[in-house]
Coordinates of N, CA and C in Angstrom, one line a residue:
X1464 N -10.1 11.3 -16.9 CA -9.2 11.2 -17.0 C -8.6 12.5 -16.6
X1465 N -7.6 13.4 -16.1 CA -7.4 14.8 -16.2 C -5.8 14.9 -15.8
X1466 N -5.3 15.9 -15.7 CA -3.8 16.0 -16.1 C -3.0 15.5 -14.4
X1467 N -3.9 15.4 -13.1 CA -3.4 14.5 -12.4 C -3.9 13.5 -12.0
X1468 N -5.2 13.1 -12.4 CA -5.4 11.7 -12.2 C -6.2 10.5 -13.3
X1469 N -5.9 9.6 -13.2 CA -6.4 8.6 -14.4 C -6.8 7.1 -13.6
X1470 N -8.0 7.0 -13.9 CA -8.9 6.0 -13.1 C -8.7 4.6 -14.3
X1471 N -7.7 3.5 -14.0 CA -7.5 2.9 -14.7 C -8.5 1.3 -14.3
X1472 N -9.2 1.1 -13.4 CA -9.8 0.2 -13.3 C -9.2 -1.0 -12.6
X1473 N -9.8 -2.0 -13.4 CA -8.8 -3.6 -13.0 C -8.0 -3.8 -14.2
X1474 N -6.4 -4.1 -13.4 CA -5.6 -4.4 -14.4 C -5.5 -5.8 -14.1
X1475 N -5.7 -6.9 -15.0 CA -5.2 -8.3 -14.7 C -3.6 -8.7 -15.1
X1476 N -3.4 -7.7 -15.9 CA -1.9 -8.5 -16.5 C -1.0 -7.8 -15.8
X1477 N 0.1 -9.0 -15.3 CA 1.4 -8.6 -14.4 C 1.7 -7.3 -14.9
X1478 N 2.4 -7.7 -16.0 CA 3.2 -7.0 -16.5 C 2.8 -5.4 -16.8
X1479 N 1.4 -5.5 -17.2 CA 1.1 -4.1 -17.1 C 0.9 -3.1 -15.8
X1480 N 0.4 -4.3 -15.0 CA 0.4 -3.5 -13.7 C 1.7 -2.8 -12.9
X1481 N 2.6 -3.6 -13.3 CA 3.9 -3.3 -13.3 C 4.5 -2.1 -14.0
X1482 N 4.0 -1.9 -15.3 CA 4.6 -0.9 -16.0 C 3.6 0.5 -15.0
X1483 N 2.3 0.2 -14.8 CA 1.3 1.3 -14.3 C 1.9 2.1 -12.9
X1484 N 2.5 1.0 -11.9 CA 3.4 1.4 -10.8 C 4.4 2.1 -11.2
X1485 N 5.1 1.7 -11.9 CA 6.5 2.4 -12.4 C 5.9 3.8 -12.5
X1486 N 5.1 4.1 -13.7 CA 4.4 5.7 -14.3 C 4.3 6.5 -13.0
X1487 N 3.4 5.9 -11.9 CA 2.4 6.6 -11.1 C 3.6 7.2 -9.9
X1488 N 2.9 8.3 -9.6 CA 3.2 8.8 -8.3 C 2.6 8.4 -7.2
X1489 N 1.5 8.1 -7.3 CA 0.3 7.5 -6.2 C -0.3 6.6 -6.2
X1490 N -0.8 5.7 -6.0 CA -1.7 4.8 -5.7 C -3.1 5.3 -4.8
X1491 N -4.0 5.7 -5.5 CA -5.5 6.3 -4.4 C -6.3 5.2 -4.1
X1492 N -6.2 4.5 -3.1 CA -7.0 3.6 -2.7 C -8.2 4.0 -1.4
X1493 N -9.4 4.7 -1.8 CA -10.1 5.6 -0.8 C -11.3 4.0 -0.6
X1494 N -11.3 3.4 0.7 CA -12.1 3.0 1.2 C -12.8 2.8 2.4
X1495 N -14.3 2.6 2.5 CA -14.7 2.9 3.9 C -14.2 1.5 4.7
X1496 N -14.3 0.4 4.5 CA -13.7 -0.8 5.2 C -13.1 -1.5 4.1
X1497 N -11.7 -2.1 4.7 CA -10.8 -2.5 3.8 C -9.8 -3.2 5.0
X1498 N -9.5 -4.4 4.4 CA -8.4 -4.9 5.0 C -7.5 -4.6 4.2
X1499 N -6.0 -5.3 5.1 CA -4.9 -5.2 4.5 C -5.2 -6.0 2.8
X1500 N -5.2 -5.1 2.0 CA -4.8 -5.7 0.7 C -3.4 -5.4 0.0
X1501 N -3.0 -6.8 -0.8 CA -1.5 -6.8 -1.5 C -1.4 -5.7 -2.5
X1502 N -2.4 -4.6 -3.0 CA -2.3 -3.6 -4.2 C -1.3 -2.5 -3.1
X1503 N -0.9 -2.9 -1.8 CA -0.3 -1.6 -1.4 C 1.0 -2.0 -1.3
X1504 N 1.3 -3.1 -1.1 CA 2.5 -3.7 -1.3 C 3.3 -3.7 -2.5
X1505 N 2.4 -4.1 -3.2 CA 2.7 -3.8 -4.9 C 2.9 -2.7 -5.4
X1506 N 2.5 -1.6 -5.3 CA 2.5 -0.4 -5.4 C 4.1 0.2 -5.1
X1507 N 4.1 -0.2 -3.7 CA 5.3 0.8 -3.0 C 6.4 -0.2 -3.4
X1508 N 6.5 -1.3 -3.8 CA 7.9 -1.9 -4.2 C 8.4 -1.7 -5.6
X1509 N 7.0 -1.0 -6.3 CA 7.6 -0.4 -7.3 C 8.1 1.0 -7.4
X1510 N 7.7 1.7 -6.0 CA 8.3 3.0 -6.4 C 7.3 3.9 -5.6
X1511 N 6.0 3.5 -6.1 CA 4.8 4.1 -6.3 C 4.3 4.5 -4.6
X1512 N 4.0 5.8 -4.1 CA 3.5 6.2 -3.0 C 2.2 5.5 -3.2
X1513 N 1.3 5.4 -1.8 CA -0.2 5.5 -1.6 C -0.5 6.3 -0.7
X1514 N -2.1 6.7 -1.2 CA -3.0 7.4 -0.4 C -4.0 6.0 -0.2
X1515 N -4.2 6.3 1.4 CA -5.1 5.2 2.0 C -6.0 6.0 2.7
X1516 N -7.0 4.6 3.4 CA -8.0 5.4 4.4 C -7.3 5.4 5.8
X1517 N -7.5 6.0 6.8 CA -7.2 6.4 8.0 C -7.6 5.0 8.8
X1518 N -7.2 4.5 9.5 CA -8.0 3.1 10.3 C -8.5 2.0 9.8
X1519 N -8.2 2.1 8.5 CA -8.2 0.9 7.9 C -7.3 -0.5 7.7
X1520 N -7.1 -1.0 6.8 CA -5.8 -2.0 7.0 C -4.8 -1.9 6.7
X1521 N -3.9 -1.1 6.3 CA -2.8 -0.6 5.6 C -2.7 0.4 6.7
X1522 N -3.1 1.1 7.2 CA -2.8 2.2 8.2 C -2.1 1.7 9.4
X1523 N -1.0 2.2 9.8 CA 0.0 1.2 10.9 C 1.0 0.7 10.7
X1524 N 1.4 0.5 9.3 CA 2.3 -0.3 8.9 C 3.7 0.4 8.6
X1525 N 3.0 1.8 8.2 CA 4.6 2.3 8.2 C 4.1 4.0 9.2
X1526 N 5.6 4.9 9.2 CA 4.9 5.7 10.1 C 4.2 7.1 8.9
X1527 N 3.8 8.0 9.5 CA 2.7 9.0 8.5 C 3.6 9.5 7.6
X1528 N 3.1 9.4 6.2 CA 3.8 10.2 5.5 C 5.0 9.6 4.9
X1529 N 5.4 8.6 5.6 CA 6.5 7.7 4.9 C 6.6 7.6 3.9
X1530 N 5.2 6.4 3.3 CA 5.0 5.8 2.1 C 3.9 6.6 1.5
X1531 N 3.2 7.4 1.9 CA 2.3 8.3 1.4 C 1.6 8.9 2.2
X1532 N 0.1 8.7 1.7 CA -0.7 9.8 2.9 C -1.6 8.7 3.3
X1533 N -2.2 8.8 4.4 CA -3.6 8.4 4.9 C -4.6 9.7 5.1
X1534 N -5.9 9.5 4.7 CA -7.1 10.3 5.0 C -8.7 9.6 5.4
X1535 N -9.5 10.4 6.0 CA -10.1 10.3 5.9 C -11.2 10.4 4.5
X1536 N -12.3 9.3 4.4 CA -12.7 9.6 3.0 C -13.6 11.0 2.9
X1537 N -13.8 11.2 4.1 CA -14.1 12.9 3.5 C -13.7 14.1 3.1
X1538 N -11.9 13.7 3.4 CA -11.1 14.9 3.0 C -10.5 14.1 2.0
X1539 N -10.7 13.5 1.3 CA -9.9 13.1 0.3 C -9.3 14.1 -0.9
X1540 N -10.1 14.9 -1.0 CA -9.9 16.2 -2.6 C -8.6 16.8 -1.5
X1541 N -8.7 16.9 -0.2 CA -7.9 17.7 0.0 C -6.3 16.9 0.3
X1542 N -6.6 15.5 0.9 CA -5.2 15.0 0.8 C -4.8 15.0 -0.7
X1543 N -5.5 14.8 -1.6 CA -5.0 14.7 -3.2 C -4.2 15.5 -3.5
X1544 N -5.2 17.2 -3.2 CA -3.9 18.6 -3.6 C -2.8 18.7 -2.3
X1545 N -2.6 17.8 -1.1 CA -1.4 17.9 -0.3 C -0.6 17.2 -1.1
X1546 N -0.9 16.2 -1.6 CA -0.1 15.0 -2.3 C 0.5 15.6 -3.2
X1547 N -0.4 16.2 -4.3 CA 0.2 17.0 -5.4 C 1.3 17.7 -5.3
X1548 N 0.9 18.5 -4.4 CA 1.6 20.0 -4.1 C 3.1 19.5 -3.5
X1549 N 3.2 18.4 -2.8 CA 4.2 18.2 -1.8 C 4.7 17.1 -2.4
X1550 N 4.8 16.7 -3.5 CA 5.5 14.9 -3.9 C 6.9 15.0 -3.9
X1551 N 7.3 13.9 -3.3 CA 8.6 13.2 -3.1 C 8.9 12.0 -3.8
X1552 N 9.6 11.7 -4.5 CA 9.8 10.2 -4.7 C 10.4 9.2 -3.4
X1553 N 9.8 8.2 -3.3 CA 10.3 7.4 -2.3 C 11.7 7.4 -2.2
X1554 N 12.3 7.2 -1.4 CA 13.7 7.1 -1.1 C 14.0 5.6 -1.5
X1555 N 15.0 4.9 -2.2 CA 15.5 3.9 -2.4 C 15.3 2.8 -1.2
X1556 N 15.6 3.4 0.1 CA 16.1 2.7 1.2 C 14.7 2.1 2.2
X1557 N 13.6 3.3 1.3 CA 12.1 2.6 1.8 C 11.6 1.3 0.8
X1558 N 11.4 1.2 -0.4 CA 11.6 0.5 -1.3 C 12.2 -0.7 -1.2
X1559 N 13.4 -0.6 -0.8 CA 14.1 -2.4 -0.1 C 13.4 -2.6 1.6
X1560 N 13.1 -1.5 2.4 CA 12.0 -2.1 3.4 C 10.7 -2.8 3.1
X1561 N 10.0 -1.9 2.1 CA 8.5 -2.1 2.0 C 9.1 -3.9 1.3
X1562 N 10.1 -4.1 0.9 CA 10.1 -5.4 0.2 C 10.5 -6.7 0.8
X1563 N 10.9 -5.8 1.7 CA 11.9 -7.1 3.1 C 10.6 -7.0 4.1
X1564 N 9.7 -6.2 4.2 CA 8.7 -6.4 4.9 C 7.7 -7.5 4.7
X1565 N 7.2 -7.2 3.2 CA 6.1 -8.1 2.7 C 6.6 -8.8 1.6
X1566 N 8.0 -9.7 2.4 CA 8.5 -11.1 1.5 C 8.0 -12.2 1.8
X1567 N 7.5 -12.9 0.8 CA 6.4 -13.9 0.8 C 6.5 -15.0 1.9
X1568 N 8.4 -15.0 1.9 CA 8.9 -16.4 2.9 C 9.1 -16.1 4.6
X1569 N 9.0 -14.6 4.7 CA 9.1 -14.4 5.9 C 7.7 -14.3 6.0
X1570 N 6.8 -13.7 5.6 CA 5.6 -13.6 5.5 C 5.1 -15.3 6.2
X1571 N 5.0 -16.2 5.1 CA 4.7 -17.7 5.4 C 5.4 -18.3 6.5
X1572 N 6.3 -18.0 7.1 CA 7.2 -17.9 8.1 C 6.5 -18.0 9.6
X1573 N 6.0 -16.5 9.3 CA 5.5 -16.4 10.3 C 3.8 -16.8 10.7
X1574 N 3.1 -17.1 9.6 CA 1.9 -17.5 9.8 C 2.2 -18.9 10.3
X1575 N 2.9 -19.9 9.6 CA 3.1 -21.2 10.3 C 3.8 -21.0 11.6
X1576 N 4.4 -20.0 12.0 CA 4.5 -20.1 13.9 C 3.3 -19.8 14.3
X1577 N 2.4 -18.9 14.0 CA 1.1 -18.4 14.6 C 0.5 -19.8 14.6
X1578 N 0.2 -20.4 13.7 CA -0.7 -21.7 13.4 C 0.0 -22.7 14.6
X1579 N 1.2 -23.0 14.3 CA 1.9 -23.9 15.4 C 1.3 -23.4 16.8
X1580 N 2.0 -21.9 17.3 CA 1.5 -21.5 18.7 C 0.2 -21.4 18.7
X1581 N -0.8 -21.7 17.9 CA -2.5 -22.0 18.3 C -2.6 -23.0 18.7
X1582 N -2.2 -24.0 17.9 CA -2.3 -25.8 18.1 C -1.7 -26.0 19.1
X1583 N -0.6 -25.3 19.4 CA -0.1 -26.2 20.7 C -0.9 -25.7 22.1
X1584 N -1.7 -24.4 22.1 CA -2.5 -23.6 22.9 C -4.4 -24.3 22.6
X1585 N -4.0 -25.3 22.2 CA -6.1 -25.6 21.5 C -6.6 -24.2 21.3
X1586 N -6.1 -23.3 20.5 CA -6.8 -22.2 19.8 C -7.5 -22.7 18.9
X1587 N -7.5 -23.7 18.0 CA -8.0 -24.0 16.6 C -8.0 -25.7 17.1

């Protein structure tokens, strides 16, 4: 822990997790290989920006710098310094957009349609 960073490790209590996101400016998820993780949507839904790895699971869901910063693992320190220096809170509209984009009912409907299409075309 220092003035800008505080490593929390795994947080399993949902209420503590929400409280953590609400108090945080950024969630940093530096990963060499990462699929899309719920951690990004959870953080963003609470107004916490994200720093994520370029070319991995979350990259491409939003335009660059709209919800945080993408980085190459090798440039993590540089992007952290940039993020701290240039911090602006997420706009309420972006938080709403995140909640709409990652709504479970919408996602479930999209998967259902995908499975039906695959079955119809004998893909599975």
